[in-house]
Coordinates of C-alpha atoms and ligand atoms in Angstrom, one line a residue:
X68 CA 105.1 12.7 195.8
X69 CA 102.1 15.4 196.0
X70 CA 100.6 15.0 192.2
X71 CA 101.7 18.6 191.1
X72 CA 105.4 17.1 191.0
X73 CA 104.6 14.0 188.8
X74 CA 106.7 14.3 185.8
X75 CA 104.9 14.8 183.2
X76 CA 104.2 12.1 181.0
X77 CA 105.2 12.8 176.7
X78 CA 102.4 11.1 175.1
X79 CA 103.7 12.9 171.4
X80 CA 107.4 11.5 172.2
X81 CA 107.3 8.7 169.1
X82 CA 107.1 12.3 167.3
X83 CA 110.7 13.0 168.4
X84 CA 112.4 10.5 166.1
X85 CA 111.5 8.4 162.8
X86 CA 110.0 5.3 164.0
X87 CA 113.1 2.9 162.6
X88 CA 115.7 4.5 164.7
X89 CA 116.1 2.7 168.3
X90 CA 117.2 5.1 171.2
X91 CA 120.7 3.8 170.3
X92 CA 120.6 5.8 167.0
X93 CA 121.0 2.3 165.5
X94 CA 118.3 1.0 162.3
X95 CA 115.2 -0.6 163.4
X96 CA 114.5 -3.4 160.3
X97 CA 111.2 -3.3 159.6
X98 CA 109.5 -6.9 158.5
X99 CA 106.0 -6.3 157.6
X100 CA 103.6 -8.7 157.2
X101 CA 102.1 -9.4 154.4
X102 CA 98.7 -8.2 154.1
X103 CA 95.4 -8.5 151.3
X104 CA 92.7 -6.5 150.7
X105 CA 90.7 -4.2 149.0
X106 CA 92.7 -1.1 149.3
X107 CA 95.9 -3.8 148.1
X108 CA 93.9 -5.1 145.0
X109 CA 93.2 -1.7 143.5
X110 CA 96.7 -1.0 144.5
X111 CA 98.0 -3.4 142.8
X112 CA 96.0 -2.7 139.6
X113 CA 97.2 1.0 139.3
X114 CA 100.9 -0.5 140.0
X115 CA 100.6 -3.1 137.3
X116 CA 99.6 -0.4 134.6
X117 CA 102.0 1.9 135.9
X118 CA 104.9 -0.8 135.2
X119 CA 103.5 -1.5 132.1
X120 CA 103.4 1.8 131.2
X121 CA 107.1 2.3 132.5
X122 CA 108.6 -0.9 130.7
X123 CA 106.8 -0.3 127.0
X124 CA 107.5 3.6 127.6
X125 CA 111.1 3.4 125.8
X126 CA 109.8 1.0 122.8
X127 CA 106.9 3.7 122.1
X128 CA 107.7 6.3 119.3
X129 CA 105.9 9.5 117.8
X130 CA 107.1 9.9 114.1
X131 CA 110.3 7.9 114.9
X132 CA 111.4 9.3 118.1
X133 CA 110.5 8.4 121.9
X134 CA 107.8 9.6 123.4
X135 CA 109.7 10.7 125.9
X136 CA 113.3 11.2 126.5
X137 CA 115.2 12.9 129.0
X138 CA 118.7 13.4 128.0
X139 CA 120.6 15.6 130.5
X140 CA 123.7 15.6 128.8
X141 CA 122.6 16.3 125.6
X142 CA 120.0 18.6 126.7
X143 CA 117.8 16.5 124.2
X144 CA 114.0 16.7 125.8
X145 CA 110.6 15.0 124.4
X146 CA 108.2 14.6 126.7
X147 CA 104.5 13.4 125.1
X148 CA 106.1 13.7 121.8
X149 CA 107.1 17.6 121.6
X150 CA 110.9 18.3 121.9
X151 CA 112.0 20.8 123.7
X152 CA 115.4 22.4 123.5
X153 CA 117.5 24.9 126.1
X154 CA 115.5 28.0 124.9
X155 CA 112.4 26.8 126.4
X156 CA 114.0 27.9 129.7
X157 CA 110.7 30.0 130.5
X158 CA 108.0 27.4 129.4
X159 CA 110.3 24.6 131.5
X160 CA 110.1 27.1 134.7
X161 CA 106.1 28.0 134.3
X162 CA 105.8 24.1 134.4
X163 CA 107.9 23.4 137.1
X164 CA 106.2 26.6 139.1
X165 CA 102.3 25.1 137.7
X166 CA 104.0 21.2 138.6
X167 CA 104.9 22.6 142.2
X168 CA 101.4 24.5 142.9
X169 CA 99.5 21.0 141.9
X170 CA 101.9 19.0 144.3
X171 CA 101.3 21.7 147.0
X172 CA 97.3 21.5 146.3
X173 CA 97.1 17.8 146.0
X174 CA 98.8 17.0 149.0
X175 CA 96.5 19.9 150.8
X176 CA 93.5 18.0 150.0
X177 CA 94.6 14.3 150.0
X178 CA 98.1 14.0 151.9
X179 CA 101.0 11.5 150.5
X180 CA 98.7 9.5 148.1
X181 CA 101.0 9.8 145.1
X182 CA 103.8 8.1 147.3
X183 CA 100.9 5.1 148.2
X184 CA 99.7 5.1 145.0
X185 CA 101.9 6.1 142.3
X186 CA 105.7 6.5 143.0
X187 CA 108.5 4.0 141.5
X188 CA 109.8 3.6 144.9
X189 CA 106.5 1.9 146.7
X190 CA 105.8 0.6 143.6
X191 CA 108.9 -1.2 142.5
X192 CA 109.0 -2.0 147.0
X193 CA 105.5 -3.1 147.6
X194 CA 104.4 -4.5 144.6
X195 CA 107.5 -6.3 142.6
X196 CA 110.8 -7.1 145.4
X197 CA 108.6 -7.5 148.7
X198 CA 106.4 -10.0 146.6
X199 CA 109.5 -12.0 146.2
X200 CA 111.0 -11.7 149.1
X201 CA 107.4 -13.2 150.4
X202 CA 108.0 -15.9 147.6
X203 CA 111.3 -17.0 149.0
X204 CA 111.3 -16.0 152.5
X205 CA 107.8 -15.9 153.7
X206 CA 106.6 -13.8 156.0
X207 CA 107.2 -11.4 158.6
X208 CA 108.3 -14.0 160.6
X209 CA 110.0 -15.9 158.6
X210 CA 111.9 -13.8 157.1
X211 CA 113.2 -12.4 160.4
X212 CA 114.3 -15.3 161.8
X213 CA 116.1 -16.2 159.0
X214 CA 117.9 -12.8 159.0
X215 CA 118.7 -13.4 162.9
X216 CA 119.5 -17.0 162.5
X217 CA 123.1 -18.5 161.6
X218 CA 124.0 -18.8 158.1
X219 CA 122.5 -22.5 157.5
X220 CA 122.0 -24.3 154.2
X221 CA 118.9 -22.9 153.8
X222 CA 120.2 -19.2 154.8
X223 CA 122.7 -19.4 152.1
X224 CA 120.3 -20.3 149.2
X225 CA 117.6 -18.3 150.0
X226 CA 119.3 -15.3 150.1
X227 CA 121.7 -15.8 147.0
X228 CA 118.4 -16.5 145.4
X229 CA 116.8 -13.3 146.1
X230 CA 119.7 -11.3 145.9
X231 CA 120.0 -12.6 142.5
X232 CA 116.9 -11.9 141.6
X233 CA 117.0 -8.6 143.2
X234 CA 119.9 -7.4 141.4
X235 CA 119.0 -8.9 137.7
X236 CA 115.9 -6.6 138.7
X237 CA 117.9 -3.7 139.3
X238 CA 120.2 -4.4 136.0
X239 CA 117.0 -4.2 134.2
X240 CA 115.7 -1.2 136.2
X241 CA 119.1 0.9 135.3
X242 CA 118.8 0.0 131.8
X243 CA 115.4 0.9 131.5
X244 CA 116.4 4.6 133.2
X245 CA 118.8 4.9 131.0
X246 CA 116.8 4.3 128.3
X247 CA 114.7 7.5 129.2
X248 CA 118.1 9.5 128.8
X249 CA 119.5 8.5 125.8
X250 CA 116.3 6.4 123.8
X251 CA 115.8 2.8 123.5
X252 CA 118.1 2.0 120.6
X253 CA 121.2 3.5 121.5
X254 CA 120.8 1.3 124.9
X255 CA 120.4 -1.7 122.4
X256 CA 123.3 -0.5 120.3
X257 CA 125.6 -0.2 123.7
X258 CA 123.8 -4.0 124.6
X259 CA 125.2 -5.2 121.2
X260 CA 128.9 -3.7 121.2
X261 CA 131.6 -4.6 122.9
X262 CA 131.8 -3.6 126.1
X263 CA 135.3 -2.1 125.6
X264 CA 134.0 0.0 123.1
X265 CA 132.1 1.7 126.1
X266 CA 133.7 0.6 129.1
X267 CA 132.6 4.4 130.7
X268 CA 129.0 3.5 130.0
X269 CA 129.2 0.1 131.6
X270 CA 130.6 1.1 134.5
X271 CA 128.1 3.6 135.2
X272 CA 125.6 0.9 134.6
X273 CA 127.1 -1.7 137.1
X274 CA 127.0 1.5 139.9
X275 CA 123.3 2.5 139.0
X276 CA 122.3 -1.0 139.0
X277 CA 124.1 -1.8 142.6
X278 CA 122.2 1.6 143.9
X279 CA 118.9 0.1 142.8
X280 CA 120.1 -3.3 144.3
X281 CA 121.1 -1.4 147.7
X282 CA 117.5 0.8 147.8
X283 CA 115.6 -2.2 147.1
X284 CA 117.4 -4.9 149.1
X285 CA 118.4 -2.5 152.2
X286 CA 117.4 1.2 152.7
X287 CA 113.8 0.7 151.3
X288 CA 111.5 2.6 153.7
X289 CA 114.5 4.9 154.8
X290 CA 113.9 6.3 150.8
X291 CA 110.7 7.5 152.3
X292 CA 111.4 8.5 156.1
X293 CA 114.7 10.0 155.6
X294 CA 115.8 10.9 151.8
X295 CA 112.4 11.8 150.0
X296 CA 112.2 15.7 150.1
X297 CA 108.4 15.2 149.3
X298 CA 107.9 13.4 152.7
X299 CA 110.0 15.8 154.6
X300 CA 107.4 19.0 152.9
X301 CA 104.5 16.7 154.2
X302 CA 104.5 19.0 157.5
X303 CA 104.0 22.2 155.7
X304 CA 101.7 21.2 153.5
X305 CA 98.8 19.1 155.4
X306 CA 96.5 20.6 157.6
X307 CA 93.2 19.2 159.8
X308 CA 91.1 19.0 156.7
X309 CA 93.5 16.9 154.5
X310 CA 92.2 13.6 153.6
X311 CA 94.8 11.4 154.9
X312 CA 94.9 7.2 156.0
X313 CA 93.9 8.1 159.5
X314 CA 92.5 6.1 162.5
X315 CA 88.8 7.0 164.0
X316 CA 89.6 7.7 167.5
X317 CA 86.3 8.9 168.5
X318 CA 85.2 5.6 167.6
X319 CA 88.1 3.2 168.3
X320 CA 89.2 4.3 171.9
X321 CA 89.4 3.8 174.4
X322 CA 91.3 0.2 172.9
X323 CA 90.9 -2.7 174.5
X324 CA 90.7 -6.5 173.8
X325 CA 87.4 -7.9 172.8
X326 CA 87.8 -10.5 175.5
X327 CA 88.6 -8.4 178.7
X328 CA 85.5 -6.5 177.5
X329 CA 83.1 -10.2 177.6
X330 CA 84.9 -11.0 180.7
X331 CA 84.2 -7.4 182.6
X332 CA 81.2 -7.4 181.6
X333 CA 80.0 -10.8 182.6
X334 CA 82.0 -9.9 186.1
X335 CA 79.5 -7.1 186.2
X336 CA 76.7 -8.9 185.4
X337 CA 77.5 -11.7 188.2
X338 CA 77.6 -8.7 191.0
X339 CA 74.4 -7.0 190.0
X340 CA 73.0 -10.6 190.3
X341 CA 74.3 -11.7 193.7
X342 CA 74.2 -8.0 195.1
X343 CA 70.5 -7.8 193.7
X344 CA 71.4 -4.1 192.9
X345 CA 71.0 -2.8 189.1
X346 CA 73.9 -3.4 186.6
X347 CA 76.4 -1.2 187.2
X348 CA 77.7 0.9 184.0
X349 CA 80.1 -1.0 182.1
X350 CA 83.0 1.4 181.3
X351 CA 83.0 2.2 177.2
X352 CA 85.0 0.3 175.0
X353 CA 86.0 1.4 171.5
X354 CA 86.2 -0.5 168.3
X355 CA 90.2 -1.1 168.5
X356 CA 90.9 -4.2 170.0
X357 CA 94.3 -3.4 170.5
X358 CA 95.0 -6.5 167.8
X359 CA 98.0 -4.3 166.7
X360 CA 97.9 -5.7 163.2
X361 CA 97.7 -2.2 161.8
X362 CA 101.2 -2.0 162.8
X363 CA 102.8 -4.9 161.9
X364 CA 101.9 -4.7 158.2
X365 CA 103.2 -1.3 158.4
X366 CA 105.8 -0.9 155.6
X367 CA 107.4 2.3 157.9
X368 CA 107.0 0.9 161.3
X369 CA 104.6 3.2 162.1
X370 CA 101.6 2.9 164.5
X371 CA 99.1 4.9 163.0
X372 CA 96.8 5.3 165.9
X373 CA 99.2 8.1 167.2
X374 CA 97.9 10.3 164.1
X375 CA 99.3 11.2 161.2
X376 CA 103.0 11.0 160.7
X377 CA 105.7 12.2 158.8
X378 CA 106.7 8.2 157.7
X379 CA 103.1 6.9 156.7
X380 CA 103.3 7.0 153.0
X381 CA 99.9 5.9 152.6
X382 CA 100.0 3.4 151.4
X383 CA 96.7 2.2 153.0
X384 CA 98.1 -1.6 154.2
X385 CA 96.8 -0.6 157.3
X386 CA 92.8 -0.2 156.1
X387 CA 92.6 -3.0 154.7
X388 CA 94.4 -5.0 157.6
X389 CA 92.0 -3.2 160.7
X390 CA 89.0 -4.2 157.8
X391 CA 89.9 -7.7 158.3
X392 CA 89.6 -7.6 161.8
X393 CA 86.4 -5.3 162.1
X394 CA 84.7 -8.2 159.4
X395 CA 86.3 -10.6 162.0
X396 CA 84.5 -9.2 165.1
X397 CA 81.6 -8.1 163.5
X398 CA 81.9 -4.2 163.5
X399 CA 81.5 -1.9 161.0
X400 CA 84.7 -1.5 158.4
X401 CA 86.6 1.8 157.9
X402 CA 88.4 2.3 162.0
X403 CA 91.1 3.2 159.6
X404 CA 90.0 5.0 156.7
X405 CA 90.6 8.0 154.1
X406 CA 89.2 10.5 156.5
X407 CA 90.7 14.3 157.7
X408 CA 91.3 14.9 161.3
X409 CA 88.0 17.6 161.0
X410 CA 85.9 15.0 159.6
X411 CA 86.3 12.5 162.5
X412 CA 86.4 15.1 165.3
X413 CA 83.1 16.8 163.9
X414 CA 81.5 12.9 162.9
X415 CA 81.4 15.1 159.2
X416 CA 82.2 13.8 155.6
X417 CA 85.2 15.3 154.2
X418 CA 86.0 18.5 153.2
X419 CA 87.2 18.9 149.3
X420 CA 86.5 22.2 149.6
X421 CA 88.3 24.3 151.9
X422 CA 89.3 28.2 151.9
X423 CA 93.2 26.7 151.1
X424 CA 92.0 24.1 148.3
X425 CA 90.3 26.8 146.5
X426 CA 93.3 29.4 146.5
X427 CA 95.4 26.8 145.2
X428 CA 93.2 26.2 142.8
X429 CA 92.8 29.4 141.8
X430 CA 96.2 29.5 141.1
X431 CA 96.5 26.4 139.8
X432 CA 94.3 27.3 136.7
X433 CA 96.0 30.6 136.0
X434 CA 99.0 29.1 135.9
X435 CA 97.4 25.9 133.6
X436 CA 96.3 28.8 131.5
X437 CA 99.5 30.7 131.3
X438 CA 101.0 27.2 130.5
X439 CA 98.9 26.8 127.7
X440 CA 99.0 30.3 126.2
X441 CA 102.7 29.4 126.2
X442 CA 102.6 26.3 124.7
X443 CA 100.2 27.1 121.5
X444 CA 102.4 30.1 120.9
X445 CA 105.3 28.0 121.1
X446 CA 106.9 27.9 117.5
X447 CA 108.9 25.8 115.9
X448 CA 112.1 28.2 115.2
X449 CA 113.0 30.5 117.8
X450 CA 115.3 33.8 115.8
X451 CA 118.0 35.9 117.3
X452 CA 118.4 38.9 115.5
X453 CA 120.7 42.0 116.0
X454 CA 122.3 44.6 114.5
X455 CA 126.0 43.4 114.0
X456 CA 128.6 44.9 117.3
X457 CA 130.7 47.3 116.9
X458 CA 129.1 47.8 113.8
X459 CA 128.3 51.6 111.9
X460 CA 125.7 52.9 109.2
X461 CA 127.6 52.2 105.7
X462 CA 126.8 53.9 102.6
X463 CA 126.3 51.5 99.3
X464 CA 125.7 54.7 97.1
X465 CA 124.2 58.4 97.1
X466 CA 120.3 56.7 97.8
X467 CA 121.5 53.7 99.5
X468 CA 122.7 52.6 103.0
X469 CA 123.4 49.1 104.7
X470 CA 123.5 47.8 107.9
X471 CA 125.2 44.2 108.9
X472 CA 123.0 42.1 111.6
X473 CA 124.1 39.0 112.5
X474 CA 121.1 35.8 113.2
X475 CA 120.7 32.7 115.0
X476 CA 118.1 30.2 114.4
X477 CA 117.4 27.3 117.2
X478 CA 115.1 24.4 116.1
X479 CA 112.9 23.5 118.3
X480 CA 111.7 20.2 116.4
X481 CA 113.2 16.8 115.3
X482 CA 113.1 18.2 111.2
X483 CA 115.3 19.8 109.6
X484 CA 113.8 23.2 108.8
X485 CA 114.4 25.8 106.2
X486 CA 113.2 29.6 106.9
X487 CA 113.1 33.0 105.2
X488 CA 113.7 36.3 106.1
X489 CA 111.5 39.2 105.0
X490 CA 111.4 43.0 105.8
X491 CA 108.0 43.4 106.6
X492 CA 107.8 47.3 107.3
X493 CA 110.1 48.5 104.8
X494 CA 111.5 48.3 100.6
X495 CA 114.4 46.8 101.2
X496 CA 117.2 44.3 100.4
X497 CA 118.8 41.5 102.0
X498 CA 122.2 39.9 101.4
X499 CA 123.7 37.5 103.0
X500 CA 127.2 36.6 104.1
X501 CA 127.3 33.2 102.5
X502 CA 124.7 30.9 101.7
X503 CA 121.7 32.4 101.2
X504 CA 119.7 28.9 102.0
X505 CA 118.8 28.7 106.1
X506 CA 118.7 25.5 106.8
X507 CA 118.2 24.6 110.9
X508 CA 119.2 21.1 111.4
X509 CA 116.8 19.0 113.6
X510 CA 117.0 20.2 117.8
X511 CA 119.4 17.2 119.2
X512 CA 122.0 17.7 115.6
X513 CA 124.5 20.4 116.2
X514 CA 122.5 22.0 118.5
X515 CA 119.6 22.4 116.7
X516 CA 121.2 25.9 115.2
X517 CA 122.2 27.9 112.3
X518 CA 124.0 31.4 112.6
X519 CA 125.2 33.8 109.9
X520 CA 125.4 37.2 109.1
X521 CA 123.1 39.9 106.5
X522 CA 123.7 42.9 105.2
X523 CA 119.9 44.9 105.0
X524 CA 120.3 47.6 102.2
X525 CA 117.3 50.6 102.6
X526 CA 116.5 53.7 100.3
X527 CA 118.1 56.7 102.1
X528 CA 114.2 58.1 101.7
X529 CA 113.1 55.3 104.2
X530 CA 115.0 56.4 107.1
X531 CA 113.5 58.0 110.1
X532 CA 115.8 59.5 112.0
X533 CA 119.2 58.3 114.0
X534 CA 117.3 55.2 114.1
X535 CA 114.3 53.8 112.0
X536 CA 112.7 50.8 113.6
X537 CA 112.9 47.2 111.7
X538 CA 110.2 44.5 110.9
X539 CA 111.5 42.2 110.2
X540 CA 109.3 38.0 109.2
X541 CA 110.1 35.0 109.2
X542 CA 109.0 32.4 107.4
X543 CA 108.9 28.8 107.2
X544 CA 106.7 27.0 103.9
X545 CA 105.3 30.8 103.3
X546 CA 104.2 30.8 106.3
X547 CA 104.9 33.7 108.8
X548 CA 106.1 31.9 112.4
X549 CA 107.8 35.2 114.3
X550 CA 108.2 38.6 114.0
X551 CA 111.6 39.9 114.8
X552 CA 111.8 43.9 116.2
X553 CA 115.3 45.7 115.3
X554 CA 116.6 48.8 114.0
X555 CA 118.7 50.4 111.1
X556 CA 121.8 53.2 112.0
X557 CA 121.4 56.1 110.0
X558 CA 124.0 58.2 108.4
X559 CA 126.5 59.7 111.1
X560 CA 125.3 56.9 113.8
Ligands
LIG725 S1 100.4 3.9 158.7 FE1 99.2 2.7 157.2 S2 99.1 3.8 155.4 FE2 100.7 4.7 156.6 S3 102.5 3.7 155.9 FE3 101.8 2.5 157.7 S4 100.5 1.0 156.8 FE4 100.8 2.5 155.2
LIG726 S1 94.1 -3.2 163.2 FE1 92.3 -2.0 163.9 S2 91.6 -3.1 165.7 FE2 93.6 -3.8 165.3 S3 94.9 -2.4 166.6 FE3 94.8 -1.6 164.5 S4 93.2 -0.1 164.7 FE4 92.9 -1.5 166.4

């Protein structure tokens, strides 16, 4: 067959499907072996706080509530400390927008390193069930065989042992979840009770906890490949100057074993001698002995020497295993490294700074700003104030005419509040329908809310108009918090 008609051959194929799926469509398992080093000490140091962090998070409280607290169903909020209630719609949608533009500019400049560094799946994975799977069933290795060997003695035990342990993990996990929801001591309370008393509740618990059992014990790196929306964006977002775990291949190819190299070179050596001719070029070899331990400590299955790829979650496993083989043979460390696809094309450092970073960042702070602007004007009452509907001008007597407006109050704060209306631009009176004391029970009790109605009484010599524009305060310890805009109906309105 002439050359021209060689098929021909798709080098970029592996990009065509996720690396754990065999041709078949069927699951590829991945068992990767367990690997040390510098990159997986620091790891593990940033993972340890983090769980700390997560497992004390519940117990710590600001002026007697949680620090945080995300309760869907309440639409109860805390997060650092400051409630927030249903009428911070806007400030909650400038955060997600700001939250979005810093995910977008972080994973610009240095790709998936939240999901290596910082996510509860790889973290809970990598650093507290893979550990004990490694405990029980050793490695790689190991623990395949015993998953493709019959169920023995041994088979039985060590897997009810982990399995245990994996799901008493996962009880814990769910509870700890839940605990964000609905705060520590009602979780204790609902620990304490009988279970009858909420049989809903612990149902709920036993599914959460047998999901967490499942992600952990089964679907692990599919969370990552398959699931994760934040993987999928990777695509999109990274581009040849993002900072990435990447192999040098300028410097590692071509690949080869360190030994073929000795051997061909000593071949050459022996014919230059016996030929008496000069040595004859030895062909370039590359730093990657082809030892393929980056890819067997892969937690995604990945080879990373293809490039970057939508599975590697960075998790950098690979670095420090190709370190351990470069200290092995004696050749510089960092074939895989944190490095940009420009940087090692160019032999450059890499680039923070690109024409992308800084438009993201220029948005980023306007945004940050907005955010904040937001945030000190937030108060702690936010008013609803209108004239009442369907309502007319009525007269009270030949100088005087009333209005009825009807109020809502929503408490954004865990206290009970009490506020005060005053007309700020105008003599006037008011007169409520009912009590005259506004008290706004704490956000999270009744809604956080008070409502009523008030009749605002004005001198007939005060009227501008069909309509004369209302100012009107209010006021919480004597201090003015928010000005409310309205107006007053005038006579024939
Ligand atoms: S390629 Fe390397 S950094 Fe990426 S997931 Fe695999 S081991 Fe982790
Ligand atoms: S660990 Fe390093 S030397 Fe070994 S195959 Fe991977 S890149 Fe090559």
């Amino acid at each position: 067959m002439a050359d021209s008609q060689q098929p021909i051959r798709d080098t970029e194929e592996f990009r065509d499907h996720i690396s754990t799926v065999a041709e078949d469509g069927k699951r590829i398992y991945v068992y990767p072996k367990k690997q040390k080093g510098r990159y997986y000490w620091r790891r593990t140091i940033v993972a340890a706080i983090l769980l700390i962090l997560f497992l004390v998070g519940p117990f710590i409280k600001v002026d007697g509530r949680p620090l945080m607290l995300f309760n869907v169903l309440k639409r109860d909020f805390i997060i650092f400390g400051i409630p927030f209630t249903p009428q911070d719609t806007f400030l909650f949608a400038v955060t997600m927008i700001t939250s979005l533009v810093i995910i977008v500019l972080f994973t610009a400049v240095f790709g998936r390193l939240f999901c290596g560094w910082v996510c509860p799946q790889t973290i809970f994975m990598e650093h507290v069930f893979r550990r004990i799977e490694y405990a029980i069933e050793g490695d790689a290795n190991k623990s395949r065989r015993l998953d493709k060997g019959p169920w023995t003695k041994e088979k039985i035990w060590k897997k009810g042992l982990k399995w245990t342990i994996f799901y008493l993990i996962s009880l814990i996990i769910a509870h700890y979840f839940l605990a964000y929801i609905i705060g520590a001591d009602e979780v204790l309370k609902l620990i304490k009770s009988p279970i009858g008393s909420h049989i809903g509740g612990f149902i709920a618990m036993i599914i959460f906890s047998v999901i967490f059992f499942m992600v952990f014990a089964n679907v692990r790196d599919q969370v990552c490949t398959t699931i994760c929306p934040y993987g999928r964006l990777q695509g999109v977002l990274l581009d040849k100057n993002s900072i990435v775990v990447s192999y040098d291949f300028e410097r590692g190819e071509p690949r080869g074993p360190i030994k073929k190299k000795k051997k061909k070179k000593t071949e050459l050596e022996n014919l230059a001698a016996s030929t008496d001719v000069a040595t004859p070029a030895v062909e370039p070899q590359g730093d990657c002995v082809d030892c393929e331990l980056c890819v067997k400590v892969c937690p995604t299955g990945i080879d990373i020497r293809n490039g970057t790829q939508l599975e590697c979650i960075n998790c950098t496993l690979c670095m420090d295993a190709c370190n351990s083989i470069m200290d092995k043979v004696k050749r510089p460390q960092g074939l895989i490294r944190y490095a940009s696809y420009n940087s090692i094309v160019e032999h450059k450092p890499n680039k923070v700074l690109t024409t992308r970073s800084i438009a993201y960042s220029v948005v980023m702070v306007v945004l940050l700003g907005f955010l904040g602007y937001l945030m000190v004007g937030r108060t702690a009452v936010k008013t609803f104030f209108q004239r009442a509907r369907g309502t007319i001008y009525m007269e009270v007597d030949a100088n005087h005419g009333k209005n009825l407006y009807n109020y809502q109050l929503i408490n954004k704060t865990r206290d009970e509040i009490s506020v005060d209306f005053k007309l700020l631009n105008k003599e006037g009176t008011l007169e409520f329908v009912g009590s005259k004391d506004l008290k706004v029970p704490p956000a999270g009790v009744n809604g956080g809310m008070a409502e009523g109605a008030v009749f605002i009484t004005l001198d007939k010599k005060d009227l501008e108009g069909k309509t004369t524009p209302l100012k009107i305060g209010v006021f919480k310890d004597g201090k003015q918090i928010e000005t409310i805009e309205t107006g007053f109906l005038g006579p024939g309105q």
